[in-house]
Amino acid sequence: MTAPDRLTGFSNDRFGLFLHFGLYSIPARGEWVQSNERITAEEYRRYFEQFNPREYRPREWAKLAKECGMRYAVMTAKHHDGFCLFDSELTDFKSTNTPAGRDLIREYVEAFRAEGIRVGLYYSLLDWHHPDYPAYGDKQHPMRDEEAYRGIPQDFSNYLRYFHGQVRELLTNYGKIDLMWFDFSYQDSVNDMTGEKWGATELIRMIRSLQPDIVLNDRMGGHTGSIHPTLQYGDFVSPEQYLPPKGMTDENGSPIPWEACVTLNDHWGYCAADRNYKQPKEIIRALVECVSKNGNLIVNVGPDALGVIPEPAADILRRVGAWMRKNGESITGCRAAEYEKPEWGRFTQGRDRLYAHIFDRGIGPVILPGMAGRIRSARLLCDGSEVSVARPWNQPDNDSDAFLNLPSGPMPDESDTVVVLELEKGESLL
Ligand code: GLC
């Protein structure tokens, strides 16, 4: 399959669920806790011995994701701490050896697949548990400043064999995997941990031979911060915690597939003290913004140590879901419209319809610049009711614009009221 074919499903899906789950849900101070607090392997082991998420029910997560209009999910098979949520033959540091005694990835994959949600796996390139992963002097290893780790003989090729071997396991033992999300490349004074350091070319060859249709993010390449990234080692770029102002393009201005990943509060892994949750409206508008720029949005939840998605996060997803149930048609399978961003909101475009997402109606009619005489019908997406398209008496003579006259009073949906526009015959969408 060529890249565009592989990406059709992914780009149609538009909206996904990111799941960061692991031992770090027990200290509950985010997934970087081991590095931030320079916790030794021995101390960190206590979480391994305690790990028992007895409320882990991925079937419920999958139902929630579906209710929210999400079409794919990505879950941490291994995060930076090296702990594996799957039954790898290559390590003992895995969920099947904890009190949980379960292959959590298998349960996740089966649950999401059963709900018809595409399944992705996150795999950390970093590994703070593996003895051959750079520790002393590394930028973020928990033991980066520990003299005792200086000069310890290491063989990075052992780590590469381990990492490639685990990817092989994940892509062999769990049926069809739709997406693989690697995280992340970096440079520091000691190492250049990017691209071929990961054996990326060889790894991708193996991945494609095992799962020809799989979609890959770009983070083996180390271009995360660039405005004009190149897709050397993957199919899409992954801007983190921001929405690119003009979408993503290469140096020649051609669009590049992208997915923005964002947290619902300020952490990926569970952080008990972090109550700084976004509003459902912000997520809805962020999703619309991504689609209006040909991008995807994946929003993250960090389940707690029992395996429960925190209620404030679940509540946001349900509210976004209520909007998606009525308005999902303007998101799934949609893309950027060839119209400039209007003052009142944004446009998205489906196969033969245009969607006006009205965030801020302002005073008076909503103006559709340059669309006079081109609109056959305008209806609210939430209830199908007609919206009148006519020039009001008080508008200056202007032959080019069309005017939507919305009912007075509060907007049907304060987050985003969507009007479906069908164009006159012969007026093709660009
Ligand atoms: C960052 C963090 C990591 C998180 C990821 C998600 O790279 O290191 O904890 O998993 O972002 O995008």
Short mmCIF file of C-alpha atoms and ligand atoms in Angstrom, two decimals:
data_model
loop_
_atom_site.label_atom_id
_atom_site.label_comp_id
_atom_site.label_asym_id
_atom_site.label_seq_id
_atom_site.Cartn_x
_atom_site.Cartn_y
_atom_site.Cartn_z
CA MET A 1 0.00 0.00 0.00
CA THR A 2 1.21 3.49 -0.70
CA ALA A 3 1.17 6.08 2.06
CA PRO A 4 -1.97 7.88 0.79
CA ASP A 5 -3.93 4.59 0.71
CA ARG A 6 -2.81 3.61 4.18
CA LEU A 7 -3.77 7.00 5.48
CA THR A 8 -7.28 7.20 4.06
CA GLY A 9 -8.87 5.46 7.05
CA PHE A 10 -6.80 7.36 9.56
CA SER A 11 -7.54 10.74 8.00
CA ASN A 12 -11.25 9.95 7.78
CA ASP A 13 -11.38 9.01 11.45
CA ARG A 14 -10.27 12.46 12.61
CA PHE A 15 -10.87 11.84 16.31
CA GLY A 16 -9.06 9.41 18.61
CA LEU A 17 -8.51 8.48 22.25
CA PHE A 18 -5.03 8.35 23.76
CA LEU A 19 -4.57 6.21 26.88
CA HIS A 20 -1.56 6.57 29.15
CA PHE A 21 -1.62 3.80 31.69
CA GLY A 22 1.14 2.14 33.68
CA LEU A 23 2.88 1.81 37.04
CA TYR A 24 3.06 5.60 37.34
CA SER A 25 -0.69 5.69 37.95
CA ILE A 26 0.13 4.56 41.53
CA PRO A 27 2.37 7.47 42.62
CA ALA A 28 -0.19 9.52 40.65
CA ARG A 29 2.15 12.38 39.81
CA GLY A 30 2.25 11.92 36.06
CA GLU A 31 4.13 9.49 33.79
CA TRP A 32 7.45 11.32 34.17
CA VAL A 33 7.55 10.80 37.93
CA GLN A 34 10.53 8.43 37.85
CA SER A 35 12.65 10.87 35.89
CA ASN A 36 11.41 14.04 37.60
CA GLU A 37 12.06 12.67 41.06
CA ARG A 38 15.12 10.62 40.07
CA ILE A 39 13.62 7.47 41.50
CA THR A 40 15.94 4.45 41.43
CA ALA A 41 14.90 1.19 39.80
CA GLU A 42 14.76 -0.47 43.24
CA GLU A 43 12.45 2.19 44.66
CA TYR A 44 10.29 2.22 41.56
CA ARG A 45 9.88 -1.55 41.85
CA ARG A 46 7.43 -1.07 44.69
CA TYR A 47 4.84 0.06 42.14
CA PHE A 48 5.47 -3.10 40.14
CA GLU A 49 4.78 -5.13 43.26
CA GLN A 50 1.59 -3.20 43.97
CA PHE A 51 0.19 -2.91 40.45
CA ASN A 52 -3.32 -4.37 40.44
CA PRO A 53 -5.87 -2.30 38.53
CA ARG A 54 -8.87 -4.35 39.51
CA GLU A 55 -11.34 -1.98 37.87
CA TYR A 56 -9.57 -2.25 34.51
CA ARG A 57 -12.45 -2.75 32.07
CA PRO A 58 -11.34 -1.64 28.63
CA ARG A 59 -14.72 -2.64 27.20
CA GLU A 60 -16.19 0.31 29.09
CA TRP A 61 -13.46 2.61 27.80
CA ALA A 62 -14.16 1.46 24.28
CA LYS A 63 -17.89 2.16 24.72
CA LEU A 64 -17.08 5.61 26.08
CA ALA A 65 -14.76 6.33 23.15
CA LYS A 66 -17.44 5.21 20.72
CA GLU A 67 -20.08 7.31 22.44
CA CYS A 68 -17.70 10.22 22.03
CA GLY A 69 -17.47 9.71 18.26
CA MET A 70 -13.86 8.58 18.44
CA ARG A 71 -12.82 6.19 15.73
CA TYR A 72 -9.41 5.06 16.89
CA ALA A 73 -7.41 4.68 20.07
CA VAL A 74 -3.77 4.48 21.06
CA MET A 75 -2.63 2.92 24.33
CA THR A 76 0.79 2.75 25.99
CA ALA A 77 2.19 -0.75 25.50
CA LYS A 78 5.41 0.49 27.13
CA HIS A 79 6.17 3.99 28.41
CA HIS A 80 9.53 5.56 29.27
CA ASP A 81 9.77 3.66 32.57
CA GLY A 82 10.09 0.47 30.51
CA PHE A 83 7.12 -1.28 32.12
CA CYS A 84 5.25 -3.44 29.61
CA LEU A 85 1.50 -3.83 29.71
CA PHE A 86 1.75 -6.87 27.46
CA ASP A 87 3.07 -10.40 27.90
CA SER A 88 6.49 -9.99 26.31
CA GLU A 89 8.82 -12.96 26.23
CA LEU A 90 11.74 -10.56 26.30
CA THR A 91 11.32 -9.12 29.78
CA ASP A 92 10.02 -9.91 33.25
CA PHE A 93 9.06 -6.28 33.76
CA LYS A 94 5.50 -6.76 32.53
CA SER A 95 1.93 -6.68 33.78
CA THR A 96 1.54 -10.46 33.76
CA ASN A 97 4.18 -10.63 36.52
CA THR A 98 2.48 -8.06 38.75
CA PRO A 99 -0.45 -8.83 41.09
CA ALA A 100 -2.65 -7.88 38.10
CA GLY A 101 -1.48 -11.06 36.34
CA ARG A 102 -3.09 -9.92 33.08
CA ASP A 103 -2.01 -8.98 29.59
CA LEU A 104 -3.64 -5.56 29.59
CA ILE A 105 -2.80 -4.87 25.97
CA ARG A 106 -4.56 -8.00 24.80
CA GLU A 107 -7.69 -6.99 26.69
CA TYR A 108 -7.49 -3.45 25.33
CA VAL A 109 -7.01 -4.58 21.73
CA GLU A 110 -9.90 -7.03 21.90
CA ALA A 111 -12.23 -4.57 23.63
CA PHE A 112 -11.68 -1.71 21.20
CA ARG A 113 -11.78 -3.92 18.17
CA ALA A 114 -15.11 -5.33 19.36
CA GLU A 115 -16.54 -1.80 19.34
CA GLY A 116 -15.27 -1.20 15.81
CA ILE A 117 -12.60 1.25 16.94
CA ARG A 118 -9.26 1.13 15.21
CA VAL A 119 -6.47 0.00 17.49
CA GLY A 120 -3.14 1.71 17.99
CA LEU A 121 -0.20 1.08 20.29
CA TYR A 122 2.19 3.60 21.81
CA TYR A 123 5.73 2.37 22.32
CA SER A 124 8.40 4.42 24.08
CA LEU A 125 11.77 4.52 22.37
CA LEU A 126 13.24 5.56 25.72
CA ASP A 127 13.59 2.87 28.33
CA TRP A 128 14.66 3.70 31.88
CA HIS A 129 14.56 0.06 32.93
CA HIS A 130 16.72 -1.62 30.30
CA PRO A 131 20.38 -1.96 31.39
CA ASP A 132 21.67 -1.09 27.91
CA TYR A 133 19.73 2.14 27.57
CA PRO A 134 21.96 5.20 28.17
CA ALA A 135 21.64 6.33 31.78
CA TYR A 136 24.48 8.50 33.11
CA GLY A 137 24.62 11.82 31.26
CA ASP A 138 21.44 11.11 29.30
CA LYS A 139 19.04 14.03 29.10
CA GLN A 140 16.20 12.48 31.04
CA HIS A 141 17.16 9.12 32.52
CA PRO A 142 16.31 9.01 36.27
CA MET A 143 19.97 8.12 37.01
CA ARG A 144 21.43 10.78 34.73
CA ASP A 145 23.44 12.42 37.53
CA GLU A 146 24.31 9.33 39.55
CA GLU A 147 28.06 8.84 39.66
CA ALA A 148 27.53 5.13 40.27
CA TYR A 149 26.16 4.89 36.71
CA ARG A 150 29.13 6.58 35.09
CA GLY A 151 31.21 4.32 32.90
CA ILE A 152 29.02 1.24 33.34
CA PRO A 153 29.63 -0.85 30.22
CA GLN A 154 26.61 -0.89 27.97
CA ASP A 155 25.80 -2.35 24.60
CA PHE A 156 23.09 -0.34 22.85
CA SER A 157 22.72 -3.04 20.20
CA ASN A 158 21.24 -5.25 22.94
CA TYR A 159 18.65 -2.59 23.59
CA LEU A 160 17.88 -2.33 19.87
CA ARG A 161 17.39 -6.08 19.63
CA TYR A 162 15.05 -5.91 22.61
CA PHE A 163 13.07 -2.97 21.24
CA HIS A 164 12.76 -4.38 17.72
CA GLY A 165 11.91 -7.76 19.21
CA GLN A 166 9.11 -6.26 21.27
CA VAL A 167 7.69 -4.43 18.28
CA ARG A 168 7.73 -7.76 16.46
CA GLU A 169 5.81 -9.36 19.33
CA LEU A 170 3.23 -6.57 19.38
CA LEU A 171 2.69 -6.79 15.64
CA THR A 172 2.60 -10.59 15.56
CA ASN A 173 0.63 -11.67 18.62
CA TYR A 174 -2.31 -9.25 18.69
CA GLY A 175 -3.91 -9.49 15.25
CA LYS A 176 -4.29 -6.42 13.08
CA ILE A 177 -2.78 -3.31 14.62
CA ASP A 178 -3.88 -0.17 12.81
CA LEU A 179 -1.39 2.32 14.15
CA MET A 180 1.96 2.41 15.91
CA TRP A 181 2.94 5.52 17.84
CA PHE A 182 6.65 5.79 18.75
CA ASP A 183 7.87 8.31 21.31
CA PHE A 184 10.40 10.05 21.06
CA SER A 185 13.73 11.14 19.52
CA TYR A 186 16.13 13.66 21.06
CA GLN A 187 19.68 14.88 21.09
CA ASP A 188 21.84 15.67 24.09
CA SER A 189 25.51 16.31 24.69
CA VAL A 190 26.21 12.56 24.82
CA ASN A 191 23.93 11.00 22.26
CA ASP A 192 21.99 11.60 19.09
CA MET A 193 18.92 9.50 19.74
CA THR A 194 17.19 9.92 16.38
CA GLY A 195 16.48 7.99 13.20
CA GLU A 196 19.12 5.40 12.48
CA LYS A 197 20.17 5.26 16.12
CA TRP A 198 16.83 3.48 16.57
CA GLY A 199 17.54 1.28 13.55
CA ALA A 200 14.52 3.04 12.06
CA THR A 201 14.89 1.97 8.42
CA GLU A 202 15.26 -1.67 9.32
CA LEU A 203 12.51 -1.52 11.91
CA ILE A 204 10.05 0.09 9.49
CA ARG A 205 10.84 -2.57 6.91
CA MET A 206 9.98 -5.22 9.48
CA ILE A 207 6.83 -3.39 10.59
CA ARG A 208 5.54 -3.08 7.03
CA SER A 209 6.25 -6.73 6.32
CA LEU A 210 4.26 -7.78 9.41
CA GLN A 211 1.43 -5.25 9.06
CA PRO A 212 1.35 -3.76 5.57
CA ASP A 213 -1.58 -1.40 6.27
CA ILE A 214 -0.29 0.03 9.52
CA VAL A 215 -0.02 3.81 9.99
CA LEU A 216 3.08 5.18 11.78
CA ASN A 217 3.74 8.46 13.50
CA ASP A 218 6.95 10.31 12.79
CA ARG A 219 8.75 10.43 16.11
CA MET A 220 11.60 8.12 15.23
CA GLY A 221 12.74 10.96 13.01
CA GLY A 222 13.21 13.68 15.58
CA HIS A 223 11.54 16.54 13.71
CA THR A 224 8.81 17.27 16.22
CA GLY A 225 9.53 20.97 16.56
CA SER A 226 9.88 21.90 12.91
CA ILE A 227 7.29 24.08 11.11
CA HIS A 228 8.00 22.25 7.85
CA PRO A 229 8.63 18.71 8.95
CA THR A 230 9.74 15.94 6.63
CA LEU A 231 8.16 12.54 6.93
CA GLN A 232 11.27 10.46 6.83
CA TYR A 233 10.23 7.74 9.26
CA GLY A 234 6.46 7.71 9.37
CA ASP A 235 3.16 8.66 7.79
CA PHE A 236 2.03 11.60 9.88
CA VAL A 237 3.44 14.28 12.14
CA SER A 238 2.38 14.63 15.74
CA PRO A 239 2.32 18.19 17.12
CA GLU A 240 1.99 17.95 20.88
CA GLN A 241 -0.17 20.20 23.08
CA TYR A 242 -0.76 22.78 20.34
CA LEU A 243 -2.74 23.12 17.14
CA PRO A 244 -0.57 24.23 14.24
CA PRO A 245 -1.78 27.67 13.13
CA LYS A 246 -1.85 26.76 9.45
CA GLY A 247 -2.03 23.00 9.53
CA MET A 248 1.15 21.18 8.50
CA THR A 249 2.96 21.57 5.23
CA ASP A 250 6.33 20.55 3.88
CA GLU A 251 8.90 22.98 2.55
CA ASN A 252 7.07 23.19 -0.78
CA GLY A 253 3.80 24.05 0.90
CA SER A 254 2.20 20.64 0.25
CA PRO A 255 -0.03 19.40 3.07
CA ILE A 256 1.34 16.72 5.38
CA PRO A 257 -0.97 14.42 7.36
CA TRP A 258 -0.98 15.36 11.03
CA GLU A 259 -2.52 14.58 14.36
CA ALA A 260 -2.45 16.95 17.33
CA CYS A 261 -2.20 15.14 20.67
CA VAL A 262 -3.56 16.95 23.70
CA THR A 263 -4.23 16.18 27.34
CA LEU A 264 -7.58 16.83 29.01
CA ASN A 265 -5.84 18.24 32.09
CA ASP A 266 -2.08 18.96 32.20
CA HIS A 267 -0.72 15.40 32.38
CA TRP A 268 -0.69 12.29 30.21
CA GLY A 269 -0.38 9.75 33.00
CA TYR A 270 -2.73 9.94 35.99
CA CYS A 271 -1.98 12.90 38.26
CA ALA A 272 -4.30 13.01 41.27
CA ALA A 273 -3.64 16.67 42.10
CA ASP A 274 -4.19 17.97 38.57
CA ARG A 275 -7.75 19.29 38.32
CA ASN A 276 -6.96 21.69 35.53
CA TYR A 277 -9.40 20.17 33.07
CA LYS A 278 -10.35 21.73 29.79
CA GLN A 279 -13.96 22.55 29.00
CA PRO A 280 -15.90 20.27 26.63
CA LYS A 281 -16.38 23.34 24.44
CA GLU A 282 -12.61 23.76 24.09
CA ILE A 283 -12.25 20.16 22.97
CA ILE A 284 -15.12 20.49 20.49
CA ARG A 285 -13.63 23.64 19.01
CA ALA A 286 -10.15 22.14 18.94
CA LEU A 287 -11.52 19.16 17.04
CA VAL A 288 -13.27 21.41 14.53
CA GLU A 289 -10.09 23.44 14.17
CA CYS A 290 -8.02 20.34 13.43
CA VAL A 291 -10.45 19.10 10.79
CA SER A 292 -10.68 22.57 9.27
CA LYS A 293 -6.91 22.33 8.71
CA ASN A 294 -6.86 18.71 7.49
CA GLY A 295 -5.67 17.33 10.82
CA ASN A 296 -6.73 14.78 13.42
CA LEU A 297 -7.14 15.26 17.15
CA ILE A 298 -6.28 12.61 19.71
CA VAL A 299 -7.24 13.46 23.28
CA ASN A 300 -5.68 11.75 26.23
CA VAL A 301 -6.98 10.22 29.41
CA GLY A 302 -4.82 8.80 32.20
CA PRO A 303 -6.69 6.08 34.09
CA ASP A 304 -5.99 5.86 37.84
CA ALA A 305 -4.28 3.02 39.71
CA LEU A 306 -7.49 1.01 39.82
CA GLY A 307 -7.87 1.31 36.07
CA VAL A 308 -10.67 3.90 36.16
CA ILE A 309 -10.82 6.90 33.83
CA PRO A 310 -11.13 9.87 36.22
CA GLU A 311 -14.71 11.14 36.34
CA PRO A 312 -13.93 14.71 35.21
CA ALA A 313 -12.26 13.28 32.09
CA ALA A 314 -15.08 10.82 31.43
CA ASP A 315 -17.57 13.66 31.86
CA ILE A 316 -15.81 15.79 29.23
CA LEU A 317 -15.82 12.88 26.82
CA ARG A 318 -19.52 12.26 27.36
CA ARG A 319 -20.33 15.92 26.72
CA VAL A 320 -18.21 16.02 23.61
CA GLY A 321 -20.00 12.80 22.66
CA ALA A 322 -23.40 14.50 22.99
CA TRP A 323 -22.24 17.11 20.49
CA MET A 324 -20.67 14.50 18.22
CA ARG A 325 -23.88 12.45 18.13
CA LYS A 326 -25.66 15.37 16.51
CA ASN A 327 -22.80 16.91 14.61
CA GLY A 328 -20.31 14.13 13.91
CA GLU A 329 -21.19 14.26 10.22
CA SER A 330 -19.26 17.55 10.05
CA ILE A 331 -16.14 15.89 11.50
CA THR A 332 -15.76 12.26 10.48
CA GLY A 333 -14.61 11.94 6.88
CA CYS A 334 -14.34 15.74 6.56
CA ARG A 335 -11.47 18.01 5.64
CA ALA A 336 -10.42 21.61 5.11
CA ALA A 337 -12.73 23.72 2.97
CA GLU A 338 -11.32 25.95 0.29
CA TYR A 339 -12.71 29.02 1.98
CA GLU A 340 -10.89 31.34 4.27
CA LYS A 341 -11.57 31.07 7.96
CA PRO A 342 -14.65 33.25 8.59
CA GLU A 343 -14.88 35.65 11.52
CA TRP A 344 -17.64 33.72 13.28
CA GLY A 345 -16.01 30.29 13.34
CA ARG A 346 -14.74 27.73 10.88
CA PHE A 347 -15.67 25.68 7.84
CA THR A 348 -15.24 21.98 7.32
CA GLN A 349 -16.13 20.16 4.14
CA GLY A 350 -17.59 16.72 3.49
CA ARG A 351 -17.99 14.95 0.18
CA ASP A 352 -20.70 17.21 -1.17
CA ARG A 353 -21.54 19.54 1.66
CA LEU A 354 -20.01 22.42 3.46
CA TYR A 355 -20.35 22.82 7.23
CA ALA A 356 -20.40 26.24 8.83
CA HIS A 357 -19.31 25.89 12.47
CA ILE A 358 -20.62 28.97 14.24
CA PHE A 359 -18.75 29.70 17.46
CA ASP A 360 -19.64 33.34 17.78
CA ARG A 361 -22.63 34.59 15.80
CA GLY A 362 -22.03 38.22 16.64
CA ILE A 363 -24.81 40.71 15.90
CA GLY A 364 -26.94 40.41 12.81
CA PRO A 365 -26.79 37.72 10.13
CA VAL A 366 -23.89 35.36 9.73
CA ILE A 367 -22.09 36.32 6.55
CA LEU A 368 -20.86 33.71 4.11
CA PRO A 369 -18.29 35.64 2.10
CA GLY A 370 -18.44 35.19 -1.65
CA MET A 371 -21.36 32.74 -1.58
CA ALA A 372 -24.25 34.82 -2.94
CA GLY A 373 -26.42 32.72 -5.25
CA ARG A 374 -24.48 29.54 -4.58
CA ILE A 375 -26.46 28.07 -1.69
CA ARG A 376 -29.31 25.71 -2.38
CA SER A 377 -30.15 24.92 1.22
CA ALA A 378 -28.98 25.71 4.72
CA ARG A 379 -30.12 23.64 7.69
CA LEU A 380 -29.08 23.17 11.28
CA LEU A 381 -27.26 19.88 11.64
CA CYS A 382 -28.58 19.29 15.16
CA ASP A 383 -32.28 19.12 14.21
CA GLY A 384 -32.50 19.48 10.44
CA SER A 385 -34.40 22.75 10.65
CA GLU A 386 -34.09 25.21 7.81
CA VAL A 387 -32.04 28.38 8.16
CA SER A 388 -33.12 31.23 5.93
CA VAL A 389 -30.60 32.48 3.42
CA ALA A 390 -31.58 35.99 2.37
CA ARG A 391 -30.16 39.47 2.25
CA PRO A 392 -31.64 41.41 5.16
CA TRP A 393 -32.99 44.92 4.46
CA ASN A 394 -30.23 46.56 6.45
CA GLN A 395 -27.28 45.02 4.65
CA PRO A 396 -25.38 47.18 2.22
CA ASP A 397 -25.78 46.19 -1.41
CA ASN A 398 -23.29 43.54 -1.95
CA ASP A 399 -23.53 41.02 -4.72
CA SER A 400 -21.02 38.58 -3.50
CA ASP A 401 -21.92 37.54 0.03
CA ALA A 402 -24.71 35.28 1.29
CA PHE A 403 -26.42 35.77 4.67
CA LEU A 404 -27.60 33.19 7.16
CA ASN A 405 -30.46 34.44 9.28
CA LEU A 406 -30.43 32.33 12.40
CA PRO A 407 -33.38 32.31 14.77
CA SER A 408 -33.03 34.98 17.44
CA GLY A 409 -32.23 34.02 21.00
CA PRO A 410 -29.53 31.73 22.28
CA MET A 411 -27.78 29.55 19.73
CA PRO A 412 -28.91 25.91 19.66
CA ASP A 413 -25.42 24.87 20.71
CA GLU A 414 -23.28 27.33 22.54
CA SER A 415 -20.08 25.33 21.86
CA ASP A 416 -20.57 25.14 18.12
CA THR A 417 -23.80 25.37 16.12
CA VAL A 418 -23.31 23.67 12.78
CA VAL A 419 -25.16 24.73 9.64
CA VAL A 420 -25.04 22.33 6.69
CA LEU A 421 -24.80 24.11 3.39
CA GLU A 422 -25.73 22.40 0.17
CA LEU A 423 -24.58 24.24 -2.89
CA GLU A 424 -26.56 24.86 -6.07
CA LYS A 425 -26.20 22.30 -8.82
CA GLY A 426 -23.12 22.99 -10.82
CA GLU A 427 -21.53 24.74 -7.85
CA SER A 428 -19.00 22.14 -6.99
CA LEU A 429 -17.06 22.24 -3.79
CA LEU A 430 -13.50 23.03 -4.53
C1 GLC B 1 5.82 13.38 25.46
C2 GLC B 1 6.05 12.74 26.79
C3 GLC B 1 5.23 11.57 27.03
C4 GLC B 1 3.92 11.46 26.36
C5 GLC B 1 3.95 12.00 24.96
C6 GLC B 1 2.61 12.02 24.28
O1 GLC B 1 6.70 13.02 24.49
O2 GLC B 1 7.37 12.37 26.99
O3 GLC B 1 5.15 11.32 28.37
O4 GLC B 1 3.63 10.14 26.29
O5 GLC B 1 4.52 13.23 24.96
O6 GLC B 1 2.65 12.77 23.14
#
